[in-house]
Coordinates of C-alpha atoms in Angstrom, one line a residue:
G1 CA 0.0 0.0 0.0
H2 CA 0.9 3.6 0.6
K3 CA 3.6 2.8 3.2
Q4 CA 5.4 0.5 0.8
I5 CA 5.3 3.1 -2.0
C6 CA 6.8 5.7 0.3
Q7 CA 9.6 3.4 1.4
Q8 CA 10.4 2.6 -2.2
T9 CA 10.4 6.3 -3.1
R10 CA 12.7 7.1 -0.2
K11 CA 15.1 4.3 -1.2
A12 CA 15.2 5.5 -4.8
Q13 CA 15.8 9.1 -3.6
A14 CA 18.7 7.9 -1.4
Q15 CA 20.2 5.9 -4.3
A16 CA 19.9 8.9 -6.6
A17 CA 21.6 11.1 -4.0
E18 CA 24.4 8.6 -3.6
A19 CA 24.9 8.4 -7.3
A20 CA 25.0 12.2 -7.6
D21 CA 27.6 12.3 -4.7
A22 CA 29.6 9.7 -6.5
A23 CA 29.5 11.6 -9.8
E24 CA 30.7 14.7 -8.0
T25 CA 33.7 12.9 -6.5
D26 CA 34.6 11.3 -9.8
G27 CA 35.9 14.6 -11.1
G28 CA 32.7 16.1 -12.3
G29 CA 32.3 19.8 -11.4
E30 CA 29.9 20.3 -8.5
C31 CA 27.0 22.5 -9.4
C32 CA 24.1 24.2 -7.6
V33 CA 21.0 22.1 -8.4
I34 CA 18.9 25.1 -8.0
C35 CA 20.4 27.3 -10.7
L36 CA 22.6 24.6 -12.4
D37 CA 25.7 26.9 -12.4
E38 CA 29.0 25.6 -11.0
L39 CA 29.6 26.3 -7.4
E40 CA 33.0 27.7 -8.2
C41 CA 31.7 30.7 -10.0
G42 CA 32.7 33.3 -7.4
R43 CA 29.4 33.3 -5.5
E44 CA 29.0 32.4 -1.8
V45 CA 28.3 28.8 -1.1
E46 CA 26.3 27.3 1.8
A47 CA 26.6 23.6 2.8
L48 CA 23.5 22.1 4.5
P49 CA 23.8 19.6 7.3
C50 CA 23.2 16.8 4.8
K51 CA 26.4 17.9 3.1
H52 CA 24.8 19.2 -0.1
S53 CA 26.0 22.6 -1.2
F54 CA 24.2 25.4 -3.0
H55 CA 24.8 29.1 -3.8
K56 CA 23.7 31.0 -0.8
D57 CA 21.6 33.4 -2.8
C58 CA 19.8 30.5 -4.6
L59 CA 19.1 28.8 -1.2
M60 CA 17.7 32.1 0.2
K61 CA 15.4 32.5 -2.9
L62 CA 14.2 29.0 -2.4
R63 CA 13.5 29.6 1.3
R64 CA 11.6 32.8 0.5
S65 CA 9.4 30.9 -1.9
G66 CA 8.4 28.5 0.9
V67 CA 10.8 25.6 0.5
N68 CA 12.6 25.8 3.8
S69 CA 12.2 22.5 5.6
L70 CA 13.8 20.1 3.1
C71 CA 17.1 19.8 1.2
P72 CA 16.3 20.2 -2.6
T73 CA 18.6 17.3 -3.4
C74 CA 17.9 14.6 -0.9
R75 CA 14.8 16.0 1.0
A76 CA 16.5 15.7 4.3
D77 CA 14.9 17.7 7.1
L78 CA 16.7 21.0 7.6
P79 CA 16.9 23.1 10.8
Q80 CA 14.9 26.3 10.6
D81 CA 16.8 29.4 9.9
E82 CA 16.8 32.2 12.5
A83 CA 13.9 34.2 10.9
E84 CA 11.7 31.1 10.7
S85 CA 12.5 30.2 14.3
L86 CA 11.5 33.7 15.5
F87 CA 8.4 33.6 13.3
V88 CA 7.2 30.4 15.0
K89 CA 7.8 32.0 18.4
A90 CA 5.8 35.1 17.2
V91 CA 2.9 33.0 16.1
T92 CA 2.9 31.1 19.4
A93 CA 2.8 34.4 21.3
M94 CA 0.0 35.5 19.0
V95 CA -2.0 32.4 19.8
R96 CA -1.5 33.0 23.5
H97 CA -2.8 36.6 23.0
E98 CA 0.7 38.0 23.9
T99 CA 0.3 40.8 21.3
E100 CA 3.3 43.0 22.4
K101 CA 5.6 40.0 22.5
S102 CA 4.4 38.8 19.1
E103 CA 4.8 42.3 17.6
A104 CA 8.4 42.5 18.9
L105 CA 9.3 39.1 17.5
L106 CA 7.7 39.9 14.1
R107 CA 9.8 43.1 13.9
Q108 CA 12.9 40.9 14.6
V109 CA 11.9 38.6 11.8
L110 CA 11.6 41.5 9.4
D111 CA 15.0 42.9 10.5
I112 CA 16.4 39.6 9.3
A113 CA 14.1 38.8 6.3
P114 CA 12.5 42.1 5.2
R115 CA 10.2 40.4 2.6
H116 CA 8.9 37.6 4.9
F117 CA 5.3 37.5 3.7
E118 CA 3.7 36.0 6.8
A119 CA 5.6 38.3 9.2
L120 CA 4.6 41.4 7.1
H121 CA 1.0 40.3 7.0
N122 CA 0.7 39.4 10.7
L123 CA 2.5 42.6 11.8
G124 CA 0.2 44.6 9.6
C125 CA -2.9 42.9 11.1
I126 CA -1.6 43.4 14.7
M127 CA -1.0 47.1 14.0
K128 CA -4.4 47.5 12.3
E129 CA -6.2 45.7 15.2
K130 CA -4.7 48.2 17.7
R131 CA -6.8 50.8 15.9
I132 CA -4.3 53.5 16.8
D133 CA -4.4 56.1 14.0
E134 CA -0.6 56.4 13.8
Q135 CA -0.2 52.6 13.8
S136 CA -3.1 52.1 11.3
S137 CA -1.4 54.4 8.8
Q138 CA 1.8 52.3 9.2
A139 CA -0.2 49.0 8.9
E140 CA -1.5 49.6 5.3
P141 CA 2.0 49.8 3.7
L142 CA 3.1 46.6 5.5
I143 CA 0.0 44.7 4.2
R144 CA 0.5 46.1 0.7
R145 CA 4.2 45.1 0.8
A146 CA 3.2 41.6 1.9
L147 CA 0.9 41.3 -1.1
D148 CA 3.6 42.5 -3.4
V149 CA 6.0 39.7 -2.2

């Protein structure tokens, strides 16, 4: 059934990753599987805990598009980056009705990742809910910026 198919898929993915690793060590130039350019092209490279390497800017674009929990090559679970970790704490504070704490955490997220859609949206909503004229006028641009991301 389903469990067997998942196990077969994982086994095939692991074999493909091993074959790709073997090809890299056989003298083939290592490339970023996101943009397909060689990693030696003068751009900053980031290695994930699973040992797969990518251009740092490619990885950031991928994370901004929502792919931030799995390696694009082997699908290994990845630790959350700092912005995502802070965002999870902000949402937890929001659920607990700790608005001030949530607002402060969301601002920290935006300091690290200025185009973080969910943080922009949630901060805009918090500011709009406060119904303070000054804050409401600041909320609208945040919400518009979130929609433009």
